[in-house]
mmCIF file of C-alpha atoms in Angstrom:
data_model
loop_
_atom_site.group_PDB
_atom_site.id
_atom_site.type_symbol
_atom_site.label_atom_id
_atom_site.label_comp_id
_atom_site.label_asym_id
_atom_site.label_seq_id
_atom_site.Cartn_x
_atom_site.Cartn_y
_atom_site.Cartn_z
ATOM 1 C CA UNK A 7 -0.888 -11.574 22.355
ATOM 2 C CA UNK A 8 -1.537 -9.532 25.286
ATOM 3 C CA UNK A 9 -1.631 -5.864 24.486
ATOM 4 C CA UNK A 10 1.246 -3.489 26.279
ATOM 5 C CA UNK A 11 0.040 -1.580 28.991
ATOM 6 C CA UNK A 12 1.093 2.037 29.810
ATOM 7 C CA UNK A 13 -0.455 2.619 33.239
ATOM 8 C CA UNK A 14 2.158 5.120 34.828
ATOM 9 C CA UNK A 15 2.607 7.156 31.388
ATOM 10 C CA UNK A 16 -1.165 7.259 30.902
ATOM 11 C CA UNK A 17 -1.879 8.241 34.419
ATOM 12 C CA UNK A 18 0.659 10.985 34.294
ATOM 13 C CA UNK A 19 -1.023 12.579 30.981
ATOM 14 C CA UNK A 20 -3.080 15.794 31.334
ATOM 15 C CA UNK A 21 -6.726 15.848 29.829
ATOM 16 C CA UNK A 22 -7.144 17.247 26.573
ATOM 17 C CA UNK A 23 -10.272 19.346 25.745
ATOM 18 C CA UNK A 24 -11.435 20.506 22.060
ATOM 19 C CA UNK A 25 -11.853 24.097 23.293
ATOM 20 C CA UNK A 26 -8.723 24.359 25.212
ATOM 21 C CA UNK A 27 -6.536 27.351 24.084
ATOM 22 C CA UNK A 28 -3.206 26.032 25.644
ATOM 23 C CA UNK A 29 -1.363 23.123 24.721
ATOM 24 C CA UNK A 30 0.255 20.886 27.768
ATOM 25 C CA UNK A 31 3.051 20.075 25.288
ATOM 26 C CA UNK A 32 3.506 20.087 21.325
ATOM 27 C CA UNK A 33 3.179 17.048 19.145
ATOM 28 C CA UNK A 34 6.563 17.143 18.794
ATOM 29 C CA UNK A 35 7.307 16.778 22.296
ATOM 30 C CA UNK A 36 4.850 14.052 22.549
ATOM 31 C CA UNK A 37 6.447 12.163 19.961
ATOM 32 C CA UNK A 38 9.813 12.514 21.994
ATOM 33 C CA UNK A 39 8.026 11.307 25.111
ATOM 34 C CA UNK A 40 6.641 8.204 23.209
ATOM 35 C CA UNK A 41 10.065 7.149 21.704
ATOM 36 C CA UNK A 42 11.074 6.787 25.292
ATOM 37 C CA UNK A 43 7.965 4.583 26.656
ATOM 38 C CA UNK A 44 6.720 2.640 23.785
ATOM 39 C CA UNK A 45 7.370 -1.021 23.075
ATOM 40 C CA UNK A 46 8.772 -1.677 19.425
ATOM 41 C CA UNK A 47 5.634 -2.810 18.060
ATOM 42 C CA UNK A 48 3.449 -0.015 19.329
ATOM 43 C CA UNK A 49 6.037 2.521 18.327
ATOM 44 C CA UNK A 50 5.629 1.299 14.662
ATOM 45 C CA UNK A 51 1.880 2.205 14.846
ATOM 46 C CA UNK A 52 2.741 5.719 15.870
ATOM 47 C CA UNK A 53 5.423 6.090 13.123
ATOM 48 C CA UNK A 54 2.777 5.080 10.689
ATOM 49 C CA UNK A 55 0.774 8.257 11.734
ATOM 50 C CA UNK A 56 3.741 10.459 11.178
ATOM 51 C CA UNK A 57 4.659 8.931 7.682
ATOM 52 C CA UNK A 58 2.700 12.221 6.494
ATOM 53 C CA UNK A 59 5.796 14.199 6.549
ATOM 54 C CA UNK A 60 7.810 11.465 5.009
ATOM 55 C CA UNK A 61 5.361 11.396 2.224
ATOM 56 C CA UNK A 62 5.919 15.234 1.864
ATOM 57 C CA UNK A 63 9.646 14.751 1.996
ATOM 58 C CA UNK A 64 9.449 12.145 -0.864
ATOM 59 C CA UNK A 65 7.491 14.237 -3.201
ATOM 60 C CA UNK A 66 9.936 17.256 -2.328
ATOM 61 C CA UNK A 67 12.919 15.189 -3.258
ATOM 62 C CA UNK A 68 11.710 13.925 -6.350
ATOM 63 C CA UNK A 69 10.916 17.596 -7.438
ATOM 64 C CA UNK A 70 14.444 18.840 -6.226
ATOM 65 C CA UNK A 71 17.066 16.548 -4.822
ATOM 66 C CA UNK A 72 18.551 20.014 -3.206
ATOM 67 C CA UNK A 73 15.421 21.033 -1.645
ATOM 68 C CA UNK A 74 15.267 21.420 2.312
ATOM 69 C CA UNK A 75 13.055 18.616 3.566
ATOM 70 C CA UNK A 76 10.757 18.769 6.643
ATOM 71 C CA UNK A 77 12.700 17.730 9.814
ATOM 72 C CA UNK A 78 9.697 16.003 11.094
ATOM 73 C CA UNK A 79 10.135 13.185 8.500
ATOM 74 C CA UNK A 80 12.379 10.383 9.886
ATOM 75 C CA UNK A 81 13.442 9.012 6.439
ATOM 76 C CA UNK A 82 16.764 10.621 5.771
ATOM 77 C CA UNK A 83 17.512 12.219 2.091
ATOM 78 C CA UNK A 84 20.135 9.522 1.792
ATOM 79 C CA UNK A 85 17.849 6.679 2.244
ATOM 80 C CA UNK A 86 15.273 8.426 -0.092
ATOM 81 C CA UNK A 87 18.035 8.597 -2.602
ATOM 82 C CA UNK A 88 18.997 4.930 -2.101
ATOM 83 C CA UNK A 89 15.440 3.920 -2.582
ATOM 84 C CA UNK A 90 15.157 5.780 -6.087
ATOM 85 C CA UNK A 91 18.543 4.477 -7.265
ATOM 86 C CA UNK A 92 17.414 0.911 -6.495
ATOM 87 C CA UNK A 93 14.163 1.404 -8.261
ATOM 88 C CA UNK A 94 15.786 2.978 -11.141
ATOM 89 C CA UNK A 95 17.853 -0.137 -11.996
ATOM 90 C CA UNK A 96 14.871 -2.262 -10.935
ATOM 91 C CA UNK A 97 16.359 -3.686 -7.811
ATOM 92 C CA UNK A 98 14.043 -4.061 -4.780
ATOM 93 C CA UNK A 99 14.191 -1.813 -1.785
ATOM 94 C CA UNK A 100 15.899 -3.419 1.236
ATOM 95 C CA UNK A 101 15.469 -0.790 3.867
ATOM 96 C CA UNK A 102 12.905 -1.755 6.273
ATOM 97 C CA UNK A 103 12.192 1.806 7.261
ATOM 98 C CA UNK A 104 10.906 2.534 3.773
ATOM 99 C CA UNK A 105 7.005 1.949 3.638
ATOM 100 C CA UNK A 106 6.215 -0.249 0.698
ATOM 101 C CA UNK A 107 4.059 2.253 -1.124
ATOM 102 C CA UNK A 108 7.125 4.412 -1.675
ATOM 103 C CA UNK A 109 8.174 1.871 -4.251
ATOM 104 C CA UNK A 110 4.883 2.120 -6.260
ATOM 105 C CA UNK A 111 4.785 5.918 -6.013
ATOM 106 C CA UNK A 112 8.530 6.108 -7.171
ATOM 107 C CA UNK A 113 7.891 3.738 -9.931
ATOM 108 C CA UNK A 114 5.098 5.913 -11.157
ATOM 109 C CA UNK A 115 7.159 9.105 -10.905
ATOM 110 C CA UNK A 116 10.055 7.628 -12.874
ATOM 111 C CA UNK A 117 7.537 6.604 -15.722
ATOM 112 C CA UNK A 118 7.567 9.618 -18.025
ATOM 113 C CA UNK A 119 4.233 8.645 -19.634
ATOM 114 C CA UNK A 120 2.583 9.230 -16.155
ATOM 115 C CA UNK A 121 3.687 12.757 -16.297
ATOM 116 C CA UNK A 122 1.825 13.275 -19.326
ATOM 117 C CA UNK A 123 -1.452 12.305 -17.879
ATOM 118 C CA UNK A 124 -1.723 15.553 -15.709
ATOM 119 C CA UNK A 125 -1.531 13.298 -12.369
ATOM 120 C CA UNK A 126 -2.234 15.102 -9.056
ATOM 121 C CA UNK A 127 0.940 13.943 -7.496
ATOM 122 C CA UNK A 128 -0.092 14.844 -3.862
ATOM 123 C CA UNK A 129 -3.583 12.967 -4.202
ATOM 124 C CA UNK A 130 -1.757 10.037 -5.582
ATOM 125 C CA UNK A 131 0.515 9.921 -2.531
ATOM 126 C CA UNK A 132 -2.762 10.488 -0.419
ATOM 127 C CA UNK A 133 -4.229 7.483 -1.857
ATOM 128 C CA UNK A 134 -1.164 5.231 -1.332
ATOM 129 C CA UNK A 135 -0.789 6.437 2.065
ATOM 130 C CA UNK A 136 -4.544 6.101 3.164
ATOM 131 C CA UNK A 137 -4.764 2.444 1.853
ATOM 132 C CA UNK A 138 -1.227 1.723 3.803
ATOM 133 C CA UNK A 139 -2.841 2.954 6.984
ATOM 134 C CA UNK A 140 -6.167 1.017 6.442
ATOM 135 C CA UNK A 141 -4.193 -2.171 6.173
ATOM 136 C CA UNK A 142 -2.969 -1.988 9.613
ATOM 137 C CA UNK A 143 -3.516 -4.781 11.907
ATOM 138 C CA UNK A 144 -4.454 -2.590 14.599
ATOM 139 C CA UNK A 145 -8.325 -2.029 14.344
ATOM 140 C CA UNK A 146 -8.278 1.646 15.555
ATOM 141 C CA UNK A 147 -5.532 2.648 13.439
ATOM 142 C CA UNK A 148 -7.024 1.158 10.600
ATOM 143 C CA UNK A 149 -10.607 2.505 11.223
ATOM 144 C CA UNK A 150 -8.970 5.983 11.795
ATOM 145 C CA UNK A 151 -7.467 5.835 8.427
ATOM 146 C CA UNK A 152 -10.614 4.834 6.813
ATOM 147 C CA UNK A 153 -12.638 7.468 8.663
ATOM 148 C CA UNK A 154 -10.300 10.385 7.440
ATOM 149 C CA UNK A 155 -10.283 9.091 3.776
ATOM 150 C CA UNK A 156 -14.027 9.000 3.843
ATOM 151 C CA UNK A 157 -14.343 12.568 5.093
ATOM 152 C CA UNK A 158 -11.886 13.727 2.627
ATOM 153 C CA UNK A 159 -13.839 11.996 -0.184
ATOM 154 C CA UNK A 160 -17.083 13.028 0.811
ATOM 155 C CA UNK A 161 -16.541 16.651 1.300
ATOM 156 C CA UNK A 162 -14.424 16.736 -1.808
ATOM 157 C CA UNK A 163 -17.378 15.174 -3.880
ATOM 158 C CA UNK A 164 -19.991 17.650 -2.391
ATOM 159 C CA UNK A 165 -17.776 20.599 -3.221
ATOM 160 C CA UNK A 166 -17.093 19.399 -6.723
ATOM 161 C CA UNK A 167 -20.794 19.072 -7.382
ATOM 162 C CA UNK A 168 -21.550 22.405 -6.131
ATOM 163 C CA UNK A 169 -18.643 24.146 -8.428
ATOM 164 C CA UNK A 170 -19.561 21.782 -11.571
ATOM 165 C CA UNK A 171 -16.130 20.088 -11.101
ATOM 166 C CA UNK A 172 -15.427 16.576 -12.285
ATOM 167 C CA UNK A 173 -15.917 14.223 -8.904
ATOM 168 C CA UNK A 174 -13.850 11.399 -10.154
ATOM 169 C CA UNK A 175 -10.580 13.755 -10.468
ATOM 170 C CA UNK A 176 -10.538 14.306 -6.960
ATOM 171 C CA UNK A 177 -11.752 10.787 -5.170
ATOM 172 C CA UNK A 178 -8.748 8.995 -3.797
ATOM 173 C CA UNK A 179 -8.435 5.696 -2.360
ATOM 174 C CA UNK A 180 -10.136 2.308 -3.138
ATOM 175 C CA UNK A 181 -12.454 1.522 -0.295
ATOM 176 C CA UNK A 182 -16.226 1.043 -0.448
ATOM 177 C CA UNK A 183 -17.148 4.721 0.086
ATOM 178 C CA UNK A 184 -14.777 5.774 -2.774
ATOM 179 C CA UNK A 185 -16.142 3.189 -5.070
ATOM 180 C CA UNK A 186 -19.820 4.159 -4.328
ATOM 181 C CA UNK A 187 -19.017 7.919 -4.825
ATOM 182 C CA UNK A 188 -17.081 7.139 -8.113
ATOM 183 C CA UNK A 189 -20.274 5.012 -9.168
ATOM 184 C CA UNK A 190 -22.887 7.393 -8.230
ATOM 185 C CA UNK A 191 -21.699 10.994 -8.748
ATOM 186 C CA UNK A 192 -25.064 12.269 -9.828
ATOM 187 C CA UNK A 193 -26.976 10.615 -6.782
ATOM 188 C CA UNK A 194 -27.910 12.913 -4.138
ATOM 189 C CA UNK A 195 -26.146 11.172 -1.358
ATOM 190 C CA UNK A 196 -23.612 9.362 -3.611
ATOM 191 C CA UNK A 197 -25.332 6.170 -2.346
ATOM 192 C CA UNK A 198 -23.977 6.612 1.049
ATOM 193 C CA UNK A 199 -26.665 7.762 3.628
ATOM 194 C CA UNK A 200 -27.337 4.108 4.367
ATOM 195 C CA UNK A 201 -23.575 3.072 4.450
ATOM 196 C CA UNK A 202 -22.343 5.891 6.771
ATOM 197 C CA UNK A 203 -24.090 7.149 10.070
ATOM 198 C CA UNK A 204 -21.977 10.392 9.806
ATOM 199 C CA UNK A 205 -22.875 11.166 5.997
ATOM 200 C CA UNK A 206 -25.852 13.538 7.054
ATOM 201 C CA UNK A 207 -23.522 15.329 9.475
ATOM 202 C CA UNK A 208 -20.980 15.520 6.959
ATOM 203 C CA UNK A 209 -23.455 17.154 4.556
ATOM 204 C CA UNK A 210 -24.594 19.620 7.185
ATOM 205 C CA UNK A 211 -20.819 20.580 7.727
ATOM 206 C CA UNK A 212 -20.492 21.384 4.145
ATOM 207 C CA UNK A 213 -23.272 23.680 3.983
ATOM 208 C CA UNK A 214 -21.402 25.934 6.548
ATOM 209 C CA UNK A 215 -20.241 29.292 4.737
ATOM 210 C CA UNK A 216 -17.911 30.120 7.235
ATOM 211 C CA UNK A 217 -14.531 28.411 6.455
ATOM 212 C CA UNK A 218 -13.113 28.737 9.796
ATOM 213 C CA UNK A 219 -16.226 27.259 11.540
ATOM 214 C CA UNK A 220 -16.624 24.378 8.969
ATOM 215 C CA UNK A 221 -13.068 23.172 9.623
ATOM 216 C CA UNK A 222 -13.703 23.396 13.558
ATOM 217 C CA UNK A 223 -16.691 21.041 12.926
ATOM 218 C CA UNK A 224 -14.745 18.808 10.776
ATOM 219 C CA UNK A 225 -12.147 18.370 13.548
ATOM 220 C CA UNK A 226 -14.754 18.080 16.269
ATOM 221 C CA UNK A 227 -16.406 15.203 14.467
ATOM 222 C CA UNK A 228 -12.827 13.611 14.479
ATOM 223 C CA UNK A 229 -12.513 14.334 18.081
ATOM 224 C CA UNK A 230 -15.816 12.950 19.090
ATOM 225 C CA UNK A 231 -15.179 9.577 16.666
ATOM 226 C CA UNK A 232 -11.721 9.167 18.708
ATOM 227 C CA UNK A 233 -14.027 9.549 22.046
ATOM 228 C CA UNK A 234 -16.577 6.953 20.741
ATOM 229 C CA UNK A 235 -14.028 4.516 19.374
ATOM 230 C CA UNK A 236 -11.669 4.264 22.731
ATOM 231 C CA UNK A 237 -14.401 4.108 25.386
ATOM 232 C CA UNK A 238 -12.920 1.119 26.866
ATOM 233 C CA UNK A 239 -9.235 1.877 26.209
ATOM 234 C CA UNK A 240 -7.489 3.257 29.165
ATOM 235 C CA UNK A 241 -3.815 2.404 29.299
ATOM 236 C CA UNK A 242 -3.167 0.733 25.859
ATOM 237 C CA UNK A 243 -1.662 2.017 22.744
ATOM 238 C CA UNK A 244 -5.317 2.786 21.324
ATOM 239 C CA UNK A 245 -5.611 5.459 23.983
ATOM 240 C CA UNK A 246 -2.248 6.834 23.339
ATOM 241 C CA UNK A 247 -2.760 6.734 19.465
ATOM 242 C CA UNK A 248 -6.168 8.699 20.096
ATOM 243 C CA UNK A 249 -4.441 11.244 22.393
ATOM 244 C CA UNK A 250 -1.886 11.760 19.930
ATOM 245 C CA UNK A 251 -4.587 12.539 17.121
ATOM 246 C CA UNK A 252 -6.420 14.983 19.654
ATOM 247 C CA UNK A 253 -3.096 16.686 20.411
ATOM 248 C CA UNK A 254 -2.555 17.164 16.819
ATOM 249 C CA UNK A 255 -6.082 18.655 16.212
ATOM 250 C CA UNK A 256 -5.648 20.861 19.478
ATOM 251 C CA UNK A 257 -2.276 22.135 18.214
ATOM 252 C CA UNK A 258 -3.778 23.079 14.968
ATOM 253 C CA UNK A 259 -6.279 25.248 16.532
ATOM 254 C CA UNK A 260 -4.047 26.890 19.294
ATOM 255 C CA UNK A 261 -1.809 28.141 16.542
ATOM 256 C CA UNK A 262 -4.568 29.592 14.649
ATOM 257 C CA UNK A 263 -6.741 32.595 15.235
ATOM 258 C CA UNK A 264 -10.040 33.086 13.310
ATOM 259 C CA UNK A 265 -8.576 35.568 10.802
ATOM 260 C CA UNK A 266 -5.473 33.611 10.036
ATOM 261 C CA UNK A 267 -7.626 30.460 9.678
ATOM 262 C CA UNK A 268 -9.918 32.111 7.269
ATOM 263 C CA UNK A 269 -6.827 33.160 5.287
ATOM 264 C CA UNK A 270 -5.396 29.715 5.224
ATOM 265 C CA UNK A 271 -8.445 27.918 4.512
ATOM 266 C CA UNK A 272 -9.451 30.175 1.636
ATOM 267 C CA UNK A 273 -6.128 29.399 0.144
ATOM 268 C CA UNK A 274 -6.702 25.697 0.534
ATOM 269 C CA UNK A 275 -10.119 25.860 -1.508
ATOM 270 C CA UNK A 276 -8.494 28.104 -4.092
ATOM 271 C CA UNK A 277 -5.463 25.510 -4.490
ATOM 272 C CA UNK A 278 -8.164 22.817 -4.859
ATOM 273 C CA UNK A 279 -10.122 24.505 -7.530
ATOM 274 C CA UNK A 280 -6.946 25.237 -9.382
ATOM 275 C CA UNK A 281 -5.604 21.605 -9.150
ATOM 276 C CA UNK A 282 -8.891 20.411 -10.258
ATOM 277 C CA UNK A 283 -9.065 22.872 -13.278
ATOM 278 C CA UNK A 284 -5.650 21.852 -14.350
ATOM 279 C CA UNK A 285 -6.703 18.091 -14.305
ATOM 280 C CA UNK A 286 -9.604 18.790 -16.448
ATOM 281 C CA UNK A 287 -7.649 20.594 -19.257
#
């Protein structure tokens, strides 16, 4: 089947540069633009990218049914409740807007014994989401999810080893890289240096002591990866998906100055240490 081409739309998009200090438009505004121009099949790919907000909302709802949900999520509280109610009576979810991994996640949540295992529920959701994204029939989308899964796992493994924490407790997903890390926690390169061309780059990034600069370098790696993997894509959904990912990266940094970035990322590291410590107890 031929790909949809969006000549006029792409031709009108302003160029994005990693070091830009201004946004041409926000991610939310771009999302609205895409709603108007994308074919249904391509819109589903973009919706998959934004499921991260629905993931967050599901966890929030399970913890507190009256909590305020993130408006960026597209699955309504009513649909979330209906999905939970269906699973509670062991009835399959009928709503096509509910991603299949929601059912697995909700079933685990409703299993009281699972809460006795000190599970890190956010990590579990990340694992389900990443595995779901990697199964996409679109090669770029599948590789993008795989790439980000690998980045997160490799950096988490490096930091855990540095701080003497249990590596297996923070590794998510079920791909080859995750398997190798779990099997080789004490090997210097986790058995990955020959498997991944960007492993050495990530190892150098992990040595950066300035948290703000380290996160910038990680996002630059992502940006460069998007460029390298869309060299021959000009007007198709792959170009648009890469543009969306870049816009999200750019929006993140435009909204942060160095001082605020340092504070936020120090808190992220502190939270990681705290969660891992809890899981070990």
